[in-house]
PDB file of C-alpha atoms in Angstrom:
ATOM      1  CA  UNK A 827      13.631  -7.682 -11.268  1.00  0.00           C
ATOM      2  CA  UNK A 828      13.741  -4.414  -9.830  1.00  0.00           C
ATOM      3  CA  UNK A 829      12.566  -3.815  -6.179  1.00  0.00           C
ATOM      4  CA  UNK A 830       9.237  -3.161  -6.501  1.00  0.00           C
ATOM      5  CA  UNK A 831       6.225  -0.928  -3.939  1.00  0.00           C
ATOM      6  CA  UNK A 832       3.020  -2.599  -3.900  1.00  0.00           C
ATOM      7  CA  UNK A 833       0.733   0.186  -4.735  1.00  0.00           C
ATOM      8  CA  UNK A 834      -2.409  -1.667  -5.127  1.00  0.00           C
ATOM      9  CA  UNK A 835      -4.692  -4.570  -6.513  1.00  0.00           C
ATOM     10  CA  UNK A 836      -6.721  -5.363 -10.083  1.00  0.00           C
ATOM     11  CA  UNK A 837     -10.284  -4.998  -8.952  1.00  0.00           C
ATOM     12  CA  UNK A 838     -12.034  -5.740 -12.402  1.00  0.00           C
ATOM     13  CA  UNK A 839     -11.647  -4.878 -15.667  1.00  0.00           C
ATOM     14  CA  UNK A 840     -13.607  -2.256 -18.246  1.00  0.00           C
ATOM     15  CA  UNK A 841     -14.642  -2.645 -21.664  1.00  0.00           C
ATOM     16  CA  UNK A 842     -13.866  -4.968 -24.483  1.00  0.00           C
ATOM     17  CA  UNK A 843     -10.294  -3.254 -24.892  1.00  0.00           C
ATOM     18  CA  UNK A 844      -8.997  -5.000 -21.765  1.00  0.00           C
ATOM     19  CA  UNK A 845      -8.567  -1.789 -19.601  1.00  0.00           C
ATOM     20  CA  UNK A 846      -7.856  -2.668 -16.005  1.00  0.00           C
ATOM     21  CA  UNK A 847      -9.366  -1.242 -12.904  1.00  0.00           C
ATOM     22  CA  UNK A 848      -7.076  -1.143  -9.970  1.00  0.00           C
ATOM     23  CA  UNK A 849      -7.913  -0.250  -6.025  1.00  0.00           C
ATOM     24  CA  UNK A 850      -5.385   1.839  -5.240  1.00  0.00           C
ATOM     25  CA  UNK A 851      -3.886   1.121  -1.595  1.00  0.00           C
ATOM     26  CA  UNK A 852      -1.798   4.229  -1.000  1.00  0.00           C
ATOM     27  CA  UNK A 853      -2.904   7.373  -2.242  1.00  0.00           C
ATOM     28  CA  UNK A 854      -5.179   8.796  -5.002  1.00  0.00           C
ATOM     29  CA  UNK A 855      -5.439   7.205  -7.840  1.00  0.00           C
ATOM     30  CA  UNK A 856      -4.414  10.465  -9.982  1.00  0.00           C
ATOM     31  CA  UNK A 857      -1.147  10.571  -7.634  1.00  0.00           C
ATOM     32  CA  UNK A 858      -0.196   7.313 -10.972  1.00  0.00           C
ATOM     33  CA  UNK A 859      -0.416   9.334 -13.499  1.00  0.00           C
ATOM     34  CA  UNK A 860       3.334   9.538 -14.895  1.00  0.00           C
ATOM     35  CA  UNK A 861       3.677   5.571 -14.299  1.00  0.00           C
ATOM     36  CA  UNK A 862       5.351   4.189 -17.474  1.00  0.00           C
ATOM     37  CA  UNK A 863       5.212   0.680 -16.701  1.00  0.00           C
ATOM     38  CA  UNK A 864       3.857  -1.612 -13.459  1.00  0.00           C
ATOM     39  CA  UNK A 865       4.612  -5.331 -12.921  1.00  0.00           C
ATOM     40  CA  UNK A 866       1.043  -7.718 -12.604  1.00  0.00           C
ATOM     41  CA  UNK A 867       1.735 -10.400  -9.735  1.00  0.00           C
ATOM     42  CA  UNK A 868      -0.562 -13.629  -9.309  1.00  0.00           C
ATOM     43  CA  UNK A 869      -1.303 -15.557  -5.992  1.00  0.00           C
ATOM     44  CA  UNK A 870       1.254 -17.844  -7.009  1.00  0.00           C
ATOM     45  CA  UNK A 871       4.037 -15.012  -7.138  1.00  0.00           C
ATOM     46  CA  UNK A 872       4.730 -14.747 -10.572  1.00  0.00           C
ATOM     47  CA  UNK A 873       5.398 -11.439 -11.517  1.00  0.00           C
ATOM     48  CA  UNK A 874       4.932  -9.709 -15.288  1.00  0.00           C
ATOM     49  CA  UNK A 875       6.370  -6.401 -16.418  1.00  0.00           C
ATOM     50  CA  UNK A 876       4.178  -4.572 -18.856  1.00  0.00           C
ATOM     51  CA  UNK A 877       4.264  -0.914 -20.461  1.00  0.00           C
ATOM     52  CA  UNK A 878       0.971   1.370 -19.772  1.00  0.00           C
ATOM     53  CA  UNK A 879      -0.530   2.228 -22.988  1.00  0.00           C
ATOM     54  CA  UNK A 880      -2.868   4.924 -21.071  1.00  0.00           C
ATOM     55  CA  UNK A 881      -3.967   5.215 -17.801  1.00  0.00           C
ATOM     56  CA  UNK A 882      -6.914   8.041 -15.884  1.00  0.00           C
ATOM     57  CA  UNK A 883      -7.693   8.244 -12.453  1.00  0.00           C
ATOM     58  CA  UNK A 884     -11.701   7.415 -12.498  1.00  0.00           C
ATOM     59  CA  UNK A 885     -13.538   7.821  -9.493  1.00  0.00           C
ATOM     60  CA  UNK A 886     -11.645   5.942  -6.892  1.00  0.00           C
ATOM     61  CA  UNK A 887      -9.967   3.764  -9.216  1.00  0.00           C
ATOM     62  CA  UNK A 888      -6.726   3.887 -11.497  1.00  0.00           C
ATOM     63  CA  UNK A 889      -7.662   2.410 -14.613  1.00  0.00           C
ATOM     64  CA  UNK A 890      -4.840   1.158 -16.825  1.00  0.00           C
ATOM     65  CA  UNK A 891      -4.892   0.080 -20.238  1.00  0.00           C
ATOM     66  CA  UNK A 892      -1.572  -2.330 -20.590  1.00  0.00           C
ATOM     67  CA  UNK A 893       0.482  -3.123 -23.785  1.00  0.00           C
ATOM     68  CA  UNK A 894       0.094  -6.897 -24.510  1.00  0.00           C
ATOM     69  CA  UNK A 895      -3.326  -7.067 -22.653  1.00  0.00           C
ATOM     70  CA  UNK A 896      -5.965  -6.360 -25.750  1.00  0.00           C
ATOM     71  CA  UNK A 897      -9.349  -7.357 -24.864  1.00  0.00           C
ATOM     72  CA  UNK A 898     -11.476  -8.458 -21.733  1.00  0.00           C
ATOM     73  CA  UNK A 899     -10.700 -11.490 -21.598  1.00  0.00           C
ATOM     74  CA  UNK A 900      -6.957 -11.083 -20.876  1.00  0.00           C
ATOM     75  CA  UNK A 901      -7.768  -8.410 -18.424  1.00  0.00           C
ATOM     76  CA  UNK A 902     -10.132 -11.176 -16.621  1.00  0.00           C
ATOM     77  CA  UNK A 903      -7.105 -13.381 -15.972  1.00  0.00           C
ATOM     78  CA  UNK A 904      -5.725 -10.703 -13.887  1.00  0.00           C
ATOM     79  CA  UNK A 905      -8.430  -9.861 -11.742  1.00  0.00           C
ATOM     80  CA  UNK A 906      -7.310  -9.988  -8.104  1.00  0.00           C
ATOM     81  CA  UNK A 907      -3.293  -9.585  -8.851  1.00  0.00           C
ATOM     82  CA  UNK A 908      -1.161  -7.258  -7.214  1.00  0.00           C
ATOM     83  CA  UNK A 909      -0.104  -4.138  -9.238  1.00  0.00           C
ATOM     84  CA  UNK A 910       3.338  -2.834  -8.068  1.00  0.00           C
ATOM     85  CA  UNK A 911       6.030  -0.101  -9.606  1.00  0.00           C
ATOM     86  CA  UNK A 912       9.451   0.147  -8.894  1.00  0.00           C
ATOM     87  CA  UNK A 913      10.712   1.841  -6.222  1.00  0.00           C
ATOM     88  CA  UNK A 914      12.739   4.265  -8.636  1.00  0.00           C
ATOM     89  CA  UNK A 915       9.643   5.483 -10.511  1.00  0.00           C
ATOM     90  CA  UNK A 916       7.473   5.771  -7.804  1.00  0.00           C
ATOM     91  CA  UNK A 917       5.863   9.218  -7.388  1.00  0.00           C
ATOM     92  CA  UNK A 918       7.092  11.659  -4.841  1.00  0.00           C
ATOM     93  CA  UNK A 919       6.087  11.885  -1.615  1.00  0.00           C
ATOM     94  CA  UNK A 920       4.319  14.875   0.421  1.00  0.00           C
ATOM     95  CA  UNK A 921       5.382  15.709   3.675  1.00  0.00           C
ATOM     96  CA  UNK A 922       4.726  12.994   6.599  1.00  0.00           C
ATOM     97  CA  UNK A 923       3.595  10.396   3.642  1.00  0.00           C
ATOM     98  CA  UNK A 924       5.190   6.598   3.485  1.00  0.00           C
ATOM     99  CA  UNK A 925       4.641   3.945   1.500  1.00  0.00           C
ATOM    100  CA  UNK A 926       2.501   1.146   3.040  1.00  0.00           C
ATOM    101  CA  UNK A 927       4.586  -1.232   1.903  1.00  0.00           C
ATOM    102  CA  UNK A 928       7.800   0.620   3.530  1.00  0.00           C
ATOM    103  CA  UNK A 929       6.305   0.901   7.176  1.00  0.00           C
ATOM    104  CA  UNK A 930       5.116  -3.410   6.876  1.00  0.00           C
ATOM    105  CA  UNK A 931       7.703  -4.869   9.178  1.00  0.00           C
ATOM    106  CA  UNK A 932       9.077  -1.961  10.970  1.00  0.00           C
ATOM    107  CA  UNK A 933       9.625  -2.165  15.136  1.00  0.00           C
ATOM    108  CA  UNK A 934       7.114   0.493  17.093  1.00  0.00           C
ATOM    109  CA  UNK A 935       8.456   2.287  19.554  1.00  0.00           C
ATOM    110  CA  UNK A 936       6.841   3.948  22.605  1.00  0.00           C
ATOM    111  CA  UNK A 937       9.276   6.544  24.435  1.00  0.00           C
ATOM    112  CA  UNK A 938      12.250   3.811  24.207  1.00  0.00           C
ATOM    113  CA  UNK A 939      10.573   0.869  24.686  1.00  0.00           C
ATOM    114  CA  UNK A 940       9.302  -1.446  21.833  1.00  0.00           C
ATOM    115  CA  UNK A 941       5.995  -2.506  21.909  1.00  0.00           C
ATOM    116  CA  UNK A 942       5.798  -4.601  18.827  1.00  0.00           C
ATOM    117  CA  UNK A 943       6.140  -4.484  14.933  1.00  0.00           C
ATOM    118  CA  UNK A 944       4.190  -3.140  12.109  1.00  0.00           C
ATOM    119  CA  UNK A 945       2.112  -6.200  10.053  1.00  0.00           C
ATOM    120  CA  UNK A 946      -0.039  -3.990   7.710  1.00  0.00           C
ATOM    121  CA  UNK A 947      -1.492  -1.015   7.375  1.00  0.00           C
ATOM    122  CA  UNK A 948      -5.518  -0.923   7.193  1.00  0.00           C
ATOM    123  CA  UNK A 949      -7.296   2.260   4.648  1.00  0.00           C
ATOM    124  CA  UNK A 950      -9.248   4.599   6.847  1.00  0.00           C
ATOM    125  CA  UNK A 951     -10.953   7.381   7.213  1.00  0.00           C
ATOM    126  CA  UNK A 952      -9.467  10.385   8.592  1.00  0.00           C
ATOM    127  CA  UNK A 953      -5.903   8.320   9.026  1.00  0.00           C
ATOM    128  CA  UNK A 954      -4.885   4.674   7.990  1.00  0.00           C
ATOM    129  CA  UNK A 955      -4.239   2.077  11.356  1.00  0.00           C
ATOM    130  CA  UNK A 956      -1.277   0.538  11.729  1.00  0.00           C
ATOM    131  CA  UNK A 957      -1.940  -2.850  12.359  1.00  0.00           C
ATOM    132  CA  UNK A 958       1.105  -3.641  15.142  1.00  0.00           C
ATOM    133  CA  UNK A 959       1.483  -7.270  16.242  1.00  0.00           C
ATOM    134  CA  UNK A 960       2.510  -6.439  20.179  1.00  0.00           C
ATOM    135  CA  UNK A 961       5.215  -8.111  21.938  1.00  0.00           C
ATOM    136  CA  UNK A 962       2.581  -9.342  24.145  1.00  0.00           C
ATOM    137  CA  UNK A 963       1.324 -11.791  21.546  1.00  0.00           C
ATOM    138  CA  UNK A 964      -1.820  -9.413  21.224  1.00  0.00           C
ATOM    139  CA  UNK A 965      -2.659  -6.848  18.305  1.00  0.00           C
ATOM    140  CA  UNK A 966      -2.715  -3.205  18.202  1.00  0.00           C
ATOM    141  CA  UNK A 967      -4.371  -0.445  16.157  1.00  0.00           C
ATOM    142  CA  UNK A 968      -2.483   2.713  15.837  1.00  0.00           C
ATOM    143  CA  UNK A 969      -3.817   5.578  14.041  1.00  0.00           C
ATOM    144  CA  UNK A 970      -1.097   6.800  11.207  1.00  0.00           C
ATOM    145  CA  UNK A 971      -1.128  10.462  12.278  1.00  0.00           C
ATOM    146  CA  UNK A 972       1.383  12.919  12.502  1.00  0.00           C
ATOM    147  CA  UNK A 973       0.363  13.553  16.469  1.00  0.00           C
ATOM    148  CA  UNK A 974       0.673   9.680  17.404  1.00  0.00           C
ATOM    149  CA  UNK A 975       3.243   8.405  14.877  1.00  0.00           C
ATOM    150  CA  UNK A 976       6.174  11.147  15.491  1.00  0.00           C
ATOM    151  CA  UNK A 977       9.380  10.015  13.855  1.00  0.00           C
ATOM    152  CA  UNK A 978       9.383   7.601  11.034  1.00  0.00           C
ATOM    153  CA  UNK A 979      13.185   5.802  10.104  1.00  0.00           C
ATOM    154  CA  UNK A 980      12.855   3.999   7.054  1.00  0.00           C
ATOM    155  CA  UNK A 981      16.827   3.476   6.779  1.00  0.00           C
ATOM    156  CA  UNK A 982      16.578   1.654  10.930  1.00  0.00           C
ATOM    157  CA  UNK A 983      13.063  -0.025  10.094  1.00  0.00           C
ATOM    158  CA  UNK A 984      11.469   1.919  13.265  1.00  0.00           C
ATOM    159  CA  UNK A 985       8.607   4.252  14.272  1.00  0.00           C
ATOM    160  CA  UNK A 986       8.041   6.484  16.973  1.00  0.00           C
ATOM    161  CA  UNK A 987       4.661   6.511  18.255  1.00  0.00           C
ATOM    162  CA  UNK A 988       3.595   9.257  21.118  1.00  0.00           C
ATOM    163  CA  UNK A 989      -0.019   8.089  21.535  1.00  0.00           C
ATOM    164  CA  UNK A 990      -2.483   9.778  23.845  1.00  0.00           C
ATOM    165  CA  UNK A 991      -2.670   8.239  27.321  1.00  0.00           C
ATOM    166  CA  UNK A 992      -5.511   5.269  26.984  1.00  0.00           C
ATOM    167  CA  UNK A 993      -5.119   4.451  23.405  1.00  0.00           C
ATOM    168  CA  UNK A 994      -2.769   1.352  23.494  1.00  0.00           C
ATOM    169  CA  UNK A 995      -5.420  -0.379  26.156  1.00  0.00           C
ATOM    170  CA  UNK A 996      -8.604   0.769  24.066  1.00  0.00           C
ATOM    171  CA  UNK A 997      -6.957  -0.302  20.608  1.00  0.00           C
ATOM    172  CA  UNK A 998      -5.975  -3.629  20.891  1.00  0.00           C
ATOM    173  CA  UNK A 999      -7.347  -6.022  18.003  1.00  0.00           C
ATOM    174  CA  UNK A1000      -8.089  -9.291  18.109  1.00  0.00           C
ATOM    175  CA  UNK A1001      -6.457 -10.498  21.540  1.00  0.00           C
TER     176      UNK A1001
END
């Protein structure tokens, strides 16, 4: 199995000719549209490869219509998996973009000291948080912005954060 990016999760399905609706967790939906094939995981981790028939970006959902899943209630039995790509035929990436799934266990740095390491990364408006579990046992909430997070190393598996004086003491989580 190839490495695969999470890119986001079956929300429902449409129709009688088992089309899929998926949430997309990093980027618009239309950002898919060249995707050739995804892999379908379960709760219990299996993982299925299957070719996309068609696909449109419809509101703020990707829906997919897969080879090998023909009618609604197929498509039911897949409500709530993850939908991932490989890494190799993931779309490119703007300028100051990453993967969700790339910055998930990276070390946070403040000047040179590390403050604690990336657990997930929350959708928001205006800029996603980076939800940082803090050496300190507590939790922090980081705005992903270009003027807070300032150097991103994907090969070293470590940010650099620059926030504004105050926001590590007004962000913190659930302490």
């Amino acid at each position: 199995m190839p490495d695969l990016l999470p890119m986001g999760r079956v929300h429902g399905h449409r129709g009688r000719s088992g089309e899929l609706t998926v949430r997309v967790a990093s980027g618009e939906a239309a950002r898919w549209s060249d995707v050739t094939e995804v892999w379908l995981r379960r709760a219990d981790g299996e993982a299925e490869r299957f070719d996309v028939e068609r696909e449109k970006a419809y509101r703020d959902r990707w829906v997919l219509k897969l080879k090998g899943i023909d009618d609604g209630n197929a498509a039911a039995a897949w409500r709530g998996a993850s939908v991932a790509v490989a890494f190799d035929h993931a779309p490119e990436l703007g300028e100051f973009e990453h993967w969700h799934a790339t910055l998930v266990g990276m070390e946070v740095f403040a000047a040179d000291t590390s403050i604690g390491t990336v657990r997930d990364v929350q959708p928001a408006r205006g800029a996603d948080l980076l939800v940082v579990q803090a050496n300190d046992g507590g939790e922090l909430l980081i705005p992903l912005h270009r003027d807070i997070v300032v150097d991103v190393d994907e090969q070293a598996k470590r940010l650099r954060i620059d926030p504004p004086a105050g926001l590590l003491d007004l962000n913190r989580g659930n302490d």
